[in-house]
mmCIF file of C-alpha atoms in Angstrom:
data_model
loop_
_atom_site.group_PDB
_atom_site.id
_atom_site.type_symbol
_atom_site.label_atom_id
_atom_site.label_comp_id
_atom_site.label_asym_id
_atom_site.label_seq_id
_atom_site.Cartn_x
_atom_site.Cartn_y
_atom_site.Cartn_z
ATOM 1 C CA UNK A 1 0.000 -0.004 0.002
ATOM 2 C CA UNK A 2 1.960 2.976 -1.263
ATOM 3 C CA UNK A 3 1.267 6.165 0.648
ATOM 4 C CA UNK A 4 2.048 8.958 -1.838
ATOM 5 C CA UNK A 5 1.290 11.745 0.681
ATOM 6 C CA UNK A 6 3.708 10.574 3.352
ATOM 7 C CA UNK A 7 7.185 12.038 3.567
ATOM 8 C CA UNK A 8 9.653 9.440 4.787
ATOM 9 C CA UNK A 9 12.608 10.354 6.984
ATOM 10 C CA UNK A 10 15.084 7.801 5.673
ATOM 11 C CA UNK A 11 18.430 6.393 6.603
ATOM 12 C CA UNK A 12 20.715 4.651 4.199
ATOM 13 C CA UNK A 13 22.465 1.646 5.656
ATOM 14 C CA UNK A 14 25.765 0.628 4.062
ATOM 15 C CA UNK A 15 27.772 -2.474 4.922
ATOM 16 C CA UNK A 16 30.724 -4.409 3.631
ATOM 17 C CA UNK A 17 32.651 -7.177 5.334
ATOM 18 C CA UNK A 18 36.320 -7.917 4.796
ATOM 19 C CA UNK A 19 35.315 -11.268 3.290
ATOM 20 C CA UNK A 20 33.113 -9.625 0.628
ATOM 21 C CA UNK A 21 36.255 -8.865 -1.349
ATOM 22 C CA UNK A 22 36.366 -5.075 -1.767
ATOM 23 C CA UNK A 23 37.585 -4.208 1.686
ATOM 24 C CA UNK A 24 40.933 -2.598 0.943
ATOM 25 C CA UNK A 25 41.352 0.472 3.084
ATOM 26 C CA UNK A 26 44.646 2.279 3.346
ATOM 27 C CA UNK A 27 45.835 5.515 4.905
ATOM 28 C CA UNK A 28 44.736 7.497 1.833
ATOM 29 C CA UNK A 29 41.454 5.650 1.376
ATOM 30 C CA UNK A 30 38.762 6.302 3.971
ATOM 31 C CA UNK A 31 36.194 3.791 2.705
ATOM 32 C CA UNK A 32 35.937 0.878 0.308
ATOM 33 C CA UNK A 33 34.760 1.379 -3.259
ATOM 34 C CA UNK A 34 31.732 -0.791 -2.518
ATOM 35 C CA UNK A 35 30.565 1.580 0.226
ATOM 36 C CA UNK A 36 30.817 4.534 -2.164
ATOM 37 C CA UNK A 37 28.908 2.557 -4.790
ATOM 38 C CA UNK A 38 26.166 1.568 -2.326
ATOM 39 C CA UNK A 39 25.756 5.219 -1.322
ATOM 40 C CA UNK A 40 25.503 6.368 -4.966
ATOM 41 C CA UNK A 41 22.840 3.755 -5.778
ATOM 42 C CA UNK A 42 20.728 4.785 -2.788
ATOM 43 C CA UNK A 43 21.168 8.514 -3.497
ATOM 44 C CA UNK A 44 19.995 7.995 -7.107
ATOM 45 C CA UNK A 45 16.965 6.094 -5.820
ATOM 46 C CA UNK A 46 16.110 8.827 -3.306
ATOM 47 C CA UNK A 47 16.508 11.534 -5.977
ATOM 48 C CA UNK A 48 13.791 9.755 -8.011
ATOM 49 C CA UNK A 49 11.433 9.531 -5.018
ATOM 50 C CA UNK A 50 10.494 12.997 -3.763
ATOM 51 C CA UNK A 51 8.523 11.587 -0.803
ATOM 52 C CA UNK A 52 11.768 10.208 0.685
ATOM 53 C CA UNK A 53 14.152 12.514 2.490
ATOM 54 C CA UNK A 54 17.573 11.089 3.378
ATOM 55 C CA UNK A 55 18.261 12.300 6.930
ATOM 56 C CA UNK A 56 20.932 9.908 8.174
ATOM 57 C CA UNK A 57 23.578 7.463 7.066
ATOM 58 C CA UNK A 58 24.829 4.431 8.923
ATOM 59 C CA UNK A 59 27.859 2.528 7.687
ATOM 60 C CA UNK A 60 29.500 -0.638 8.946
ATOM 61 C CA UNK A 61 32.572 -0.913 6.698
ATOM 62 C CA UNK A 62 34.506 -4.057 7.553
ATOM 63 C CA UNK A 63 31.732 -5.839 9.511
ATOM 64 C CA UNK A 64 30.224 -9.226 8.801
ATOM 65 C CA UNK A 65 26.623 -9.550 7.749
ATOM 66 C CA UNK A 66 26.223 -12.866 9.530
ATOM 67 C CA UNK A 67 24.960 -11.149 12.677
ATOM 68 C CA UNK A 68 23.449 -7.799 13.600
ATOM 69 C CA UNK A 69 25.988 -6.919 16.307
ATOM 70 C CA UNK A 70 27.369 -4.057 14.254
ATOM 71 C CA UNK A 71 27.947 -0.606 15.776
ATOM 72 C CA UNK A 72 26.228 1.543 13.162
ATOM 73 C CA UNK A 73 23.374 -0.936 12.719
ATOM 74 C CA UNK A 74 22.735 -0.657 16.464
ATOM 75 C CA UNK A 75 22.910 3.156 16.272
ATOM 76 C CA UNK A 76 20.431 3.071 13.373
ATOM 77 C CA UNK A 77 18.019 0.931 15.388
ATOM 78 C CA UNK A 78 18.271 3.403 18.281
ATOM 79 C CA UNK A 79 17.309 6.220 15.862
ATOM 80 C CA UNK A 80 14.449 4.094 14.506
ATOM 81 C CA UNK A 81 13.132 3.354 18.004
ATOM 82 C CA UNK A 82 13.437 7.052 18.900
ATOM 83 C CA UNK A 83 11.174 7.888 15.930
ATOM 84 C CA UNK A 84 13.861 9.810 14.024
ATOM 85 C CA UNK A 85 13.753 7.417 11.050
ATOM 86 C CA UNK A 86 10.750 5.747 9.468
ATOM 87 C CA UNK A 87 12.432 4.304 6.387
ATOM 88 C CA UNK A 88 15.583 2.194 5.964
ATOM 89 C CA UNK A 89 17.178 1.891 2.545
ATOM 90 C CA UNK A 90 19.886 -0.569 1.524
ATOM 91 C CA UNK A 91 21.479 -1.326 -1.837
ATOM 92 C CA UNK A 92 20.374 -4.953 -1.575
ATOM 93 C CA UNK A 93 19.441 -7.534 1.027
ATOM 94 C CA UNK A 94 22.969 -8.909 1.335
ATOM 95 C CA UNK A 95 24.163 -5.484 2.555
ATOM 96 C CA UNK A 96 21.443 -5.508 5.229
ATOM 97 C CA UNK A 97 22.412 -8.895 6.566
ATOM 98 C CA UNK A 98 23.371 -12.449 5.694
ATOM 99 C CA UNK A 99 21.533 -14.166 8.536
ATOM 100 C CA UNK A 100 18.297 -15.531 7.081
ATOM 101 C CA UNK A 101 16.362 -15.701 10.350
ATOM 102 C CA UNK A 102 17.376 -12.317 11.804
ATOM 103 C CA UNK A 103 17.082 -10.421 8.490
ATOM 104 C CA UNK A 104 13.586 -11.814 8.066
ATOM 105 C CA UNK A 105 12.708 -10.884 11.643
ATOM 106 C CA UNK A 106 13.654 -7.247 11.003
ATOM 107 C CA UNK A 107 11.956 -7.031 7.602
ATOM 108 C CA UNK A 108 8.771 -8.924 8.453
ATOM 109 C CA UNK A 109 8.256 -8.200 12.162
ATOM 110 C CA UNK A 110 10.334 -5.449 13.766
ATOM 111 C CA UNK A 111 10.181 -2.805 11.036
ATOM 112 C CA UNK A 112 6.409 -3.204 10.444
ATOM 113 C CA UNK A 113 5.754 -3.044 14.218
ATOM 114 C CA UNK A 114 7.765 0.188 14.384
ATOM 115 C CA UNK A 115 6.076 1.653 11.289
ATOM 116 C CA UNK A 116 9.319 1.575 9.295
ATOM 117 C CA UNK A 117 9.390 1.226 5.537
ATOM 118 C CA UNK A 118 12.173 -1.037 4.278
ATOM 119 C CA UNK A 119 13.653 -0.743 0.767
ATOM 120 C CA UNK A 120 16.313 -2.909 -0.878
ATOM 121 C CA UNK A 121 16.895 -0.988 -4.105
ATOM 122 C CA UNK A 122 18.581 -3.565 -6.351
ATOM 123 C CA UNK A 123 16.270 -6.372 -5.238
ATOM 124 C CA UNK A 124 13.178 -4.284 -6.020
ATOM 125 C CA UNK A 125 11.930 -4.788 -2.467
ATOM 126 C CA UNK A 126 9.774 -2.127 -0.839
ATOM 127 C CA UNK A 127 7.685 -2.987 2.201
ATOM 128 C CA UNK A 128 5.107 -0.412 1.100
ATOM 129 C CA UNK A 129 4.339 -2.803 -1.767
ATOM 130 C CA UNK A 130 3.830 -6.261 -0.162
ATOM 131 C CA UNK A 131 4.058 -8.031 -3.548
ATOM 132 C CA UNK A 132 7.764 -7.140 -3.663
ATOM 133 C CA UNK A 133 8.426 -9.068 -0.437
ATOM 134 C CA UNK A 134 7.499 -12.477 -1.899
ATOM 135 C CA UNK A 135 11.059 -13.484 -2.769
ATOM 136 C CA UNK A 136 12.858 -11.760 0.121
ATOM 137 C CA UNK A 137 13.124 -14.978 2.190
ATOM 138 C CA UNK A 138 14.739 -16.836 -0.719
ATOM 139 C CA UNK A 139 17.189 -13.996 -1.335
ATOM 140 C CA UNK A 140 18.043 -14.001 2.375
ATOM 141 C CA UNK A 141 18.657 -17.773 2.318
ATOM 142 C CA UNK A 142 21.036 -17.361 -0.624
ATOM 143 C CA UNK A 143 22.844 -14.513 1.160
ATOM 144 C CA UNK A 144 23.335 -16.686 4.236
ATOM 145 C CA UNK A 145 24.533 -19.587 2.090
ATOM 146 C CA UNK A 146 27.041 -17.292 0.367
ATOM 147 C CA UNK A 147 28.423 -16.137 3.728
ATOM 148 C CA UNK A 148 28.895 -19.742 4.866
ATOM 149 C CA UNK A 149 30.481 -20.706 1.533
ATOM 150 C CA UNK A 150 32.964 -17.806 1.553
ATOM 151 C CA UNK A 151 33.831 -18.559 5.184
ATOM 152 C CA UNK A 152 34.681 -22.161 4.231
ATOM 153 C CA UNK A 153 36.843 -20.951 1.361
ATOM 154 C CA UNK A 154 38.729 -18.483 3.562
ATOM 155 C CA UNK A 155 39.348 -21.159 6.227
ATOM 156 C CA UNK A 156 40.550 -23.609 3.581
ATOM 157 C CA UNK A 157 42.875 -20.976 2.140
ATOM 158 C CA UNK A 158 44.351 -20.191 5.543
ATOM 159 C CA UNK A 159 44.768 -23.898 6.315
ATOM 160 C CA UNK A 160 46.466 -24.503 2.941
ATOM 161 C CA UNK A 161 48.763 -21.524 3.463
ATOM 162 C CA UNK A 162 49.716 -22.838 6.903
ATOM 163 C CA UNK A 163 50.566 -26.269 5.527
ATOM 164 C CA UNK A 164 52.932 -24.900 2.875
#
């Protein structure tokens, strides 16, 4: 149910873990290229939606998506609970989180209970349009599987390096 008259006070949430492959910060580089790319995608989306006003940004650069114990995610949830934000925008579901159960809990239970609109731009998911949520659980399962798969590969690589 899209509410064209409502103005949303939105936060963009950006995340990248070291294992995702683009985490290469140095003294002259303050954030990964992926974080900059995520921000640009969300800003383009917001520019095309005049009823959404970007009021905050939360960024966990270098944090895993396999749990929600991330500093800026927790700060974002405090702002949500304080009523400062009523819309959360991410580039895609994998940036939000890679834990199938917890991601689903936020998207399907917590955000609706708090009156928060959730948008995953590249997945075409917008909680204001329930039809777009049909495949969210499957996307979340694949994101969790990817995190487990990459973790196995990293452990195998470390083990192999140690043996040689």
